[in-house]
């Protein structure tokens, strides 16, 4: 058992002077936070820029699809539906890329990237669906089609199912969506291989879920299928496939930019619902499930970064031409293009606000005098190993922070490659020593969880003191 009386044994002046080496070792220096000068909050943008962004992507119409409650008993509808929309839009993206007539388009890499992106989305959708088996209130509420009740009898016309037998009398039923683009991609020579990979990915990833997606995957487990067409409404979704400027802009990158950001915004909408669920589950002290949601949120941030990386495959000349056609310019010297997305700004703030849940998780109140009460509670939590669910949760909260900061750091690198370093710096040729752009401000700011950070720092120093260097000697041997 670790002695957590760190005040007396780690930073106390009672440490004997005869051991100056040990005394110096226990002096933990805390770095001075990076100072930002003359910069407003990075998590803000101008209303006109946001409105133009929303109009270009037809977000008001997309939001109606996301927020319409079609199945009142299904608690996960507002979480799963935008994710399914993103997946369906990705199927359309594959069609756009493989239909691109430009001889200089890198179709091979585009195909690989979109296959990878699709696989990542299916993994996250499967995680969202798995949650329904753990949450007793959500179990059995999804709109499904139980095809096993038909006893293998299909309709004479317009049937979207296949039936075969395995291992004697076992009947297996596979259902195929009538409106999704994936079954059509499976019949097109250019996309047949990609579509088959996607179908097998769905089959594998959905094995732990109570149902499958019903997009034509084999469904060897014979599970019920989600009523995909009723939930996703592919026809309504694909009615929004053209930007408002298609009639006046002849640029093939217009479709790729438009589609990329529709996928991005759909996952941002899902992220928003996941963050709300994390907060509510923490308040209800369902810590283990909240931790799972936090790790899900971490992966969503990583997926958003992967979506942004698609900009790297756009043709430089065509993209910069499109940028001028759309009059995409920074409103101010410190504004980043990504902050035109109100959804991205919102989930960034919501992710940061999770830091206020730490005292409740640890079961302590914030010391009004600024004492290390939260830090001490965190050290006890880490060392006593009695409340594993809480450890999982606070670790997962810090994982979200890491993924968030990596997203914005990666986004800045994408800007440099796609638009040039001057554009990424906000068109500032000369920057002062204390001047920094809004993106850098996000990923350079101090940790959101200083008490957890300090607890690990002091706990590490405690173990260094206890081992007295013997641990390193053992490893060297």
Coordinates of C-alpha atoms in Angstrom, one line a residue:
X1 CA 0.0 0.0 0.0
X2 CA 1.4 3.4 -1.0
X3 CA 1.6 6.0 1.8
X4 CA -0.1 9.0 0.4
X5 CA 0.9 11.4 3.1
X6 CA 2.8 13.3 0.3
X7 CA 2.8 16.5 2.2
X8 CA 4.9 15.1 5.0
X9 CA 7.1 12.7 3.0
X10 CA 7.5 14.2 -0.4
X11 CA 7.6 18.0 -0.2
X12 CA 8.2 18.4 3.5
X13 CA 11.1 20.4 4.9
X14 CA 11.7 17.6 7.4
X15 CA 13.7 15.6 4.8
X16 CA 17.2 15.2 6.2
X17 CA 19.8 17.6 4.8
X18 CA 22.4 14.8 4.8
X19 CA 20.8 13.5 1.5
X20 CA 21.0 16.5 -0.8
X21 CA 20.6 14.2 -3.9
X22 CA 17.3 12.9 -2.6
X23 CA 16.1 16.3 -1.5
X24 CA 16.8 17.7 -5.0
X25 CA 15.0 14.8 -6.6
X26 CA 11.8 15.4 -4.8
X27 CA 11.5 19.0 -5.8
X28 CA 8.9 18.8 -8.5
X29 CA 8.9 21.9 -10.7
X30 CA 5.7 22.8 -12.4
X31 CA 6.2 24.4 -15.9
X32 CA 4.9 27.9 -16.4
X33 CA 1.8 27.9 -18.7
X34 CA 2.3 29.2 -22.2
X35 CA 1.1 32.8 -22.4
X36 CA -1.2 34.0 -25.1
X37 CA -1.4 37.7 -25.8
X38 CA -4.0 39.7 -27.7
X39 CA -6.1 36.7 -28.7
X40 CA -9.8 36.2 -28.0
X41 CA -11.2 32.8 -27.2
X42 CA -10.3 30.4 -30.1
X43 CA -13.6 28.7 -29.8
X44 CA -15.6 31.4 -31.5
X45 CA -16.3 32.5 -35.0
X46 CA -18.2 35.2 -36.9
X47 CA -21.9 34.6 -37.5
X48 CA -21.7 35.4 -41.2
X49 CA -18.9 32.9 -41.7
X50 CA -20.9 30.2 -39.9
X51 CA -24.1 31.0 -41.8
X52 CA -22.2 30.7 -45.2
X53 CA -20.7 27.4 -44.1
X54 CA -24.1 26.0 -43.1
X55 CA -25.7 27.2 -46.3
X56 CA -23.0 25.6 -48.5
X57 CA -23.3 22.2 -46.8
X58 CA -27.1 22.4 -46.5
X59 CA -26.8 21.8 -42.8
X60 CA -30.3 23.2 -41.8
X61 CA -31.8 20.4 -44.0
X62 CA -29.4 17.8 -42.7
X63 CA -30.2 18.8 -39.1
X64 CA -33.9 18.2 -39.7
X65 CA -33.0 14.6 -40.7
X66 CA -30.7 14.2 -37.6
X67 CA -33.1 15.6 -35.1
X68 CA -36.5 14.2 -36.3
X69 CA -37.6 11.5 -33.8
X70 CA -39.2 8.7 -35.8
X71 CA -39.0 6.0 -33.1
X72 CA -39.9 7.4 -29.7
X73 CA -39.1 4.1 -27.8
X74 CA -35.6 3.9 -29.3
X75 CA -33.2 5.9 -27.0
X76 CA -30.2 5.6 -29.3
X77 CA -31.9 7.0 -32.3
X78 CA -30.3 10.5 -32.2
X79 CA -26.9 8.9 -31.6
X80 CA -27.0 6.2 -34.3
X81 CA -28.9 8.0 -37.0
X82 CA -26.3 10.7 -37.9
X83 CA -23.6 8.0 -37.9
X84 CA -25.6 6.0 -40.4
X85 CA -26.1 9.1 -42.5
X86 CA -22.3 9.6 -42.5
X87 CA -21.8 6.0 -43.6
X88 CA -24.4 6.3 -46.4
X89 CA -22.8 9.6 -47.6
X90 CA -19.5 7.7 -47.7
X91 CA -21.0 5.2 -50.1
X92 CA -21.9 8.1 -52.3
X93 CA -18.4 9.5 -51.9
X94 CA -17.0 6.2 -53.3
X95 CA -19.2 6.6 -56.3
X96 CA -18.1 10.2 -56.8
X97 CA -14.4 9.3 -56.7
X98 CA -14.6 6.3 -59.0
X99 CA -16.7 8.4 -61.5
X100 CA -14.2 11.2 -61.6
X101 CA -13.3 11.8 -65.3
X102 CA -10.0 13.6 -64.5
X103 CA -7.0 11.7 -65.6
X104 CA -4.8 13.2 -62.8
X105 CA -7.1 12.1 -60.0
X106 CA -5.4 9.7 -57.6
X107 CA -8.3 7.1 -57.7
X108 CA -6.2 4.3 -56.2
X109 CA -5.3 6.2 -53.0
X110 CA -8.8 7.7 -52.8
X111 CA -10.3 4.2 -52.9
X112 CA -8.0 3.0 -50.2
X113 CA -8.7 6.0 -47.9
X114 CA -12.4 5.7 -48.3
X115 CA -12.3 2.0 -47.6
X116 CA -10.4 2.7 -44.5
X117 CA -12.7 5.5 -43.5
X118 CA -15.7 3.3 -44.0
X119 CA -14.2 0.5 -41.9
X120 CA -13.6 3.0 -39.1
X121 CA -17.2 4.3 -39.2
X122 CA -18.6 0.7 -39.1
X123 CA -16.5 0.0 -36.1
X124 CA -17.9 3.0 -34.3
X125 CA -21.5 2.2 -35.3
X126 CA -21.0 -1.3 -34.0
X127 CA -19.8 0.2 -30.7
X128 CA -22.9 2.4 -30.5
X129 CA -25.2 -0.6 -31.2
X130 CA -23.3 -2.8 -28.6
X131 CA -24.2 -0.2 -26.0
X132 CA -27.9 -1.2 -26.3
X133 CA -27.1 -4.7 -24.9
X134 CA -25.5 -3.2 -21.8
X135 CA -28.2 -0.6 -21.2
X136 CA -31.2 -2.4 -20.0
X137 CA -33.5 0.5 -20.7
X138 CA -32.3 0.7 -24.3
X139 CA -32.4 -3.1 -25.0
X140 CA -34.9 -4.2 -27.6
X141 CA -36.0 -0.7 -28.6
X142 CA -34.3 -0.4 -32.0
X143 CA -36.6 -0.7 -35.1
X144 CA -35.7 -4.2 -36.4
X145 CA -37.0 -6.6 -39.0
X146 CA -37.0 -10.1 -37.7
X147 CA -36.6 -12.2 -40.8
X148 CA -36.4 -15.5 -39.1
X149 CA -40.2 -15.4 -38.4
X150 CA -40.9 -15.8 -42.1
X151 CA -39.6 -19.4 -42.0
X152 CA -37.7 -18.8 -45.2
X153 CA -40.7 -17.7 -47.3
X154 CA -40.1 -14.6 -49.4
X155 CA -42.4 -12.2 -51.2
X156 CA -43.0 -12.9 -54.8
X157 CA -42.1 -9.4 -56.0
X158 CA -39.5 -6.8 -54.9
X159 CA -38.0 -9.1 -52.3
X160 CA -34.9 -7.7 -50.6
X161 CA -33.9 -10.9 -48.8
X162 CA -31.9 -14.0 -49.4
X163 CA -32.4 -17.3 -47.6
X164 CA -30.2 -20.4 -47.5
X165 CA -29.5 -23.2 -45.1
X166 CA -26.4 -24.0 -43.0
X167 CA -25.7 -27.1 -41.0
X168 CA -28.8 -29.0 -42.0
X169 CA -31.9 -27.2 -40.8
X170 CA -30.4 -23.8 -39.8
X171 CA -32.1 -21.1 -41.9
X172 CA -30.0 -18.0 -42.5
X173 CA -31.6 -14.8 -43.8
X174 CA -29.8 -11.9 -45.3
X175 CA -31.6 -8.6 -46.0
X176 CA -30.6 -6.0 -48.4
X177 CA -31.6 -2.3 -48.2
X178 CA -33.6 -1.2 -51.2
X179 CA -32.6 2.5 -51.0
X180 CA -28.9 2.4 -49.9
X181 CA -26.2 2.9 -52.4
X182 CA -24.0 0.1 -51.1
X183 CA -25.9 -2.8 -52.9
X184 CA -25.6 -0.8 -56.1
X185 CA -21.9 -0.4 -55.6
X186 CA -21.6 -4.1 -55.2
X187 CA -23.0 -4.6 -58.8
X188 CA -20.7 -2.0 -60.4
X189 CA -17.5 -3.3 -61.8
X190 CA -15.4 -0.3 -60.6
X191 CA -16.6 -0.6 -57.0
X192 CA -17.5 -4.3 -56.6
X193 CA -14.4 -5.2 -54.7
X194 CA -14.7 -2.2 -52.3
X195 CA -18.4 -3.0 -51.7
X196 CA -17.6 -6.6 -50.9
X197 CA -15.0 -5.6 -48.4
X198 CA -17.5 -3.2 -46.7
X199 CA -20.1 -6.0 -46.5
X200 CA -17.7 -8.4 -44.9
X201 CA -16.6 -5.6 -42.5
X202 CA -20.2 -5.1 -41.4
X203 CA -20.6 -8.9 -40.9
X204 CA -17.5 -9.0 -38.7
X205 CA -18.0 -5.8 -36.7
X206 CA -21.7 -6.4 -35.9
X207 CA -21.2 -9.8 -34.5
X208 CA -21.5 -8.6 -30.8
X209 CA -24.5 -6.5 -31.6
X210 CA -28.1 -7.6 -31.0
X211 CA -28.9 -6.9 -34.7
X212 CA -27.1 -6.3 -38.0
X213 CA -27.4 -3.4 -40.4
X214 CA -29.3 -5.1 -43.3
X215 CA -27.2 -3.7 -46.1
X216 CA -26.7 -7.1 -47.8
X217 CA -24.0 -8.5 -45.5
X218 CA -24.2 -12.4 -45.2
X219 CA -25.7 -12.3 -41.6
X220 CA -24.4 -15.8 -40.9
X221 CA -25.6 -15.4 -37.3
X222 CA -29.1 -15.1 -38.5
X223 CA -29.8 -12.0 -36.4
X224 CA -32.6 -9.5 -36.9
X225 CA -31.8 -6.6 -39.2
X226 CA -32.1 -3.0 -38.4
X227 CA -34.8 -1.3 -40.5
X228 CA -32.1 0.7 -42.3
X229 CA -34.2 2.4 -44.9
X230 CA -36.7 3.6 -42.2
X231 CA -34.0 4.9 -39.9
X232 CA -31.5 6.3 -42.4
X233 CA -33.9 7.4 -45.2
X234 CA -31.3 7.2 -47.9
X235 CA -33.5 8.8 -50.5
X236 CA -34.1 11.9 -48.4
X237 CA -30.4 12.0 -47.6
X238 CA -29.2 11.8 -51.2
X239 CA -31.7 14.5 -52.1
X240 CA -29.1 16.8 -50.4
X241 CA -26.2 15.6 -52.4
X242 CA -25.7 18.8 -54.4
X243 CA -24.4 22.1 -53.0
X244 CA -26.3 25.3 -53.7
X245 CA -23.5 26.4 -56.0
X246 CA -23.3 23.4 -58.3
X247 CA -25.1 25.3 -61.1
X248 CA -22.5 28.0 -61.2
X249 CA -19.2 26.3 -60.2
X250 CA -17.7 23.8 -62.6
X251 CA -15.0 22.2 -60.4
X252 CA -14.8 18.5 -59.6
X253 CA -13.3 19.3 -56.2
X254 CA -16.6 21.0 -55.3
X255 CA -18.3 17.6 -54.9
X256 CA -15.4 16.1 -52.9
X257 CA -15.2 19.1 -50.5
X258 CA -19.0 19.2 -50.1
X259 CA -19.2 15.5 -49.4
X260 CA -16.2 15.4 -47.0
X261 CA -17.7 18.1 -44.8
X262 CA -21.2 16.5 -44.8
X263 CA -19.6 13.3 -43.4
X264 CA -17.6 15.4 -40.9
X265 CA -20.7 17.3 -39.7
X266 CA -22.7 14.1 -39.4
X267 CA -20.1 12.6 -37.0
X268 CA -19.9 15.9 -35.1
X269 CA -23.7 15.5 -34.5
X270 CA -23.2 12.0 -33.2
X271 CA -20.3 13.3 -31.0
X272 CA -22.6 15.9 -29.5
X273 CA -25.1 13.3 -28.4
X274 CA -22.3 11.0 -27.0
X275 CA -20.9 13.9 -24.9
X276 CA -24.4 14.6 -23.5
X277 CA -24.7 10.9 -22.6
X278 CA -21.3 10.9 -20.9
X279 CA -22.3 13.8 -18.7
X280 CA -25.7 12.2 -17.8
X281 CA -24.1 8.8 -17.0
X282 CA -21.5 10.5 -14.8
X283 CA -24.2 12.3 -12.9
X284 CA -26.1 9.0 -12.5
X285 CA -22.8 7.4 -11.2
X286 CA -22.8 4.8 -14.0
X287 CA -19.0 5.2 -14.2
X288 CA -18.1 2.0 -16.2
X289 CA -20.5 2.8 -19.0
X290 CA -19.5 6.5 -19.0
X291 CA -15.8 5.4 -19.4
X292 CA -16.8 3.3 -22.4
X293 CA -18.5 6.4 -23.9
X294 CA -15.4 8.4 -23.2
X295 CA -13.2 6.0 -25.1
X296 CA -15.9 6.0 -27.9
X297 CA -15.6 9.8 -28.0
X298 CA -11.8 9.6 -28.2
X299 CA -12.2 7.4 -31.3
X300 CA -14.6 9.9 -32.8
X301 CA -12.1 12.7 -32.5
X302 CA -9.6 10.4 -34.3
X303 CA -12.1 9.7 -37.0
X304 CA -12.7 13.4 -37.5
X305 CA -9.0 13.8 -38.0
X306 CA -9.1 11.0 -40.6
X307 CA -11.9 12.8 -42.4
X308 CA -10.0 16.0 -42.5
X309 CA -7.0 14.2 -43.9
X310 CA -9.0 13.6 -47.1
X311 CA -8.2 17.1 -48.1
X312 CA -4.7 16.0 -48.7
X313 CA -5.9 14.0 -51.8
X314 CA -7.6 16.9 -53.5
X315 CA -5.8 18.3 -56.5
X316 CA -3.9 21.5 -55.3
X317 CA -4.7 23.6 -58.3
X318 CA -8.4 22.6 -58.5
X319 CA -8.9 23.0 -54.8
X320 CA -7.3 26.5 -54.6
X321 CA -9.3 27.5 -57.6
X322 CA -12.5 26.3 -55.8
X323 CA -11.4 28.2 -52.6
X324 CA -11.4 31.4 -54.6
X325 CA -14.7 30.6 -56.3
X326 CA -16.3 30.0 -52.9
X327 CA -14.7 33.2 -51.5
X328 CA -13.2 31.1 -48.6
X329 CA -11.1 33.7 -46.7
X330 CA -10.3 34.1 -43.0
X331 CA -12.4 36.6 -41.3
X332 CA -9.6 37.7 -39.0
X333 CA -5.8 37.0 -38.7
X334 CA -6.3 34.5 -35.9
X335 CA -9.5 32.7 -37.1
X336 CA -9.1 29.1 -38.3
X337 CA -11.4 27.8 -41.0
X338 CA -12.6 24.9 -38.9
X339 CA -14.2 27.2 -36.4
X340 CA -16.8 28.1 -38.9
X341 CA -18.4 24.9 -37.9
X342 CA -20.7 25.6 -35.0
X343 CA -20.9 21.9 -34.2
X344 CA -17.1 21.5 -34.0
X345 CA -16.9 24.5 -31.7
X346 CA -19.7 23.1 -29.5
X347 CA -18.2 19.6 -29.1
X348 CA -14.8 21.1 -28.3
X349 CA -16.3 23.2 -25.5
X350 CA -18.3 20.2 -24.3
X351 CA -15.2 18.0 -24.2
X352 CA -13.3 20.6 -22.2
X353 CA -16.2 21.1 -19.8
X354 CA -15.9 17.5 -18.7
X355 CA -13.1 18.6 -16.4
X356 CA -15.8 19.9 -14.0
X357 CA -17.0 16.3 -13.5
X358 CA -13.7 15.3 -11.8
X359 CA -14.5 16.4 -8.2
X360 CA -17.8 14.5 -8.4
X361 CA -16.2 11.4 -9.7
X362 CA -13.5 11.5 -6.9
X363 CA -16.2 12.3 -4.3
X364 CA -14.6 15.5 -3.1
X365 CA -15.4 19.2 -3.3
X366 CA -13.2 21.8 -4.7
X367 CA -11.1 23.5 -2.0
X368 CA -12.2 27.2 -2.1
X369 CA -8.7 28.1 -0.8
X370 CA -7.0 26.4 -3.7
X371 CA -5.7 23.5 -1.7
X372 CA -4.7 20.1 -3.3
X373 CA -7.8 18.3 -2.1
X374 CA -8.7 16.9 -5.6
X375 CA -5.1 15.9 -6.2
X376 CA -4.9 14.0 -3.0
X377 CA -8.2 12.2 -3.8
X378 CA -6.8 11.2 -7.2
X379 CA -3.6 9.9 -5.7
X380 CA -5.6 7.7 -3.3
X381 CA -7.8 6.5 -6.2
X382 CA -4.7 5.5 -8.3
X383 CA -2.8 3.8 -5.5
X384 CA -5.6 2.0 -3.5
X385 CA -7.0 0.2 -6.6
X386 CA -10.3 -0.2 -5.0
X387 CA -12.5 1.6 -7.5
X388 CA -11.4 0.5 -10.9
X389 CA -14.4 2.0 -12.7
X390 CA -13.4 5.5 -11.5
X391 CA -9.8 4.9 -12.6
X392 CA -11.1 3.8 -16.1
X393 CA -13.2 7.0 -16.3
X394 CA -10.6 9.6 -15.3
X395 CA -8.1 7.9 -17.7
X396 CA -10.7 8.0 -20.5
X397 CA -11.4 11.7 -19.8
X398 CA -7.7 12.5 -20.3
X399 CA -7.8 10.3 -23.5
X400 CA -10.5 12.6 -24.9
X401 CA -8.2 15.6 -24.2
X402 CA -5.3 14.0 -26.0
X403 CA -7.4 13.1 -29.0
X404 CA -8.9 16.6 -29.1
X405 CA -5.5 18.3 -29.1
X406 CA -4.1 15.9 -31.7
X407 CA -7.1 16.7 -33.9
X408 CA -6.4 20.5 -33.9
X409 CA -2.6 19.9 -34.3
X410 CA -3.3 17.6 -37.3
X411 CA -5.7 20.1 -38.7
X412 CA -3.1 22.8 -38.8
X413 CA -0.7 20.5 -40.7
X414 CA -3.5 19.8 -43.2
X415 CA -3.9 23.5 -43.7
X416 CA -0.2 23.9 -44.3
X417 CA -0.2 21.2 -47.0
X418 CA -3.4 22.1 -48.7
X419 CA -3.3 26.0 -48.6
X420 CA 0.3 26.8 -47.7
X421 CA 2.0 27.8 -44.4
X422 CA 1.1 31.5 -44.8
X423 CA -2.6 30.7 -45.0
X424 CA -2.3 28.4 -42.0
X425 CA -0.7 31.3 -40.0
X426 CA -3.6 33.6 -40.8
X427 CA -1.8 35.5 -43.5
X428 CA 0.6 37.0 -41.0
X429 CA 4.0 37.4 -42.5
X430 CA 5.5 38.6 -39.2
X431 CA 4.3 37.2 -35.9
X432 CA 5.3 38.6 -32.6
X433 CA 6.8 36.5 -29.8
X434 CA 3.5 36.4 -27.9
X435 CA 1.3 36.1 -30.9
X436 CA -0.2 32.8 -31.8
X437 CA -3.1 31.6 -34.0
X438 CA -6.3 30.1 -32.6
X439 CA -5.4 26.5 -33.6
X440 CA -2.1 26.7 -31.8
X441 CA -3.8 28.1 -28.8
X442 CA -6.0 25.1 -28.6
X443 CA -3.3 22.4 -28.6
X444 CA -0.7 24.4 -26.7
X445 CA -2.9 25.3 -23.7
X446 CA -2.3 23.6 -20.4
X447 CA -4.0 20.3 -19.4
X448 CA -7.7 20.4 -18.8
X449 CA -7.1 18.2 -15.7
X450 CA -4.4 19.8 -13.6
X451 CA -5.2 17.8 -10.5
X452 CA -5.0 14.5 -12.3
X453 CA -1.8 15.6 -13.9
X454 CA -0.3 16.7 -10.6
X455 CA -1.4 13.5 -8.9
X456 CA 0.5 11.4 -11.4
X457 CA 3.6 13.7 -11.2
X458 CA 3.8 13.4 -7.4
X459 CA 2.9 9.7 -7.4
X460 CA 5.7 9.1 -9.9
X461 CA 8.2 11.0 -7.7
X462 CA 7.0 9.0 -4.7
X463 CA 7.9 5.7 -6.4
X464 CA 11.2 7.1 -7.6
X465 CA 12.0 7.9 -4.0
X466 CA 10.8 4.5 -2.7
X467 CA 12.9 2.5 -5.3
X468 CA 15.9 4.8 -4.8
X469 CA 17.1 4.1 -8.4
X470 CA 17.1 0.3 -7.9
X471 CA 14.5 -0.2 -10.5
X472 CA 16.6 1.1 -13.3
X473 CA 19.6 -1.0 -12.1
X474 CA 17.4 -4.1 -12.3
X475 CA 16.4 -3.3 -15.9
X476 CA 20.0 -2.7 -16.9
X477 CA 20.9 -6.2 -15.6

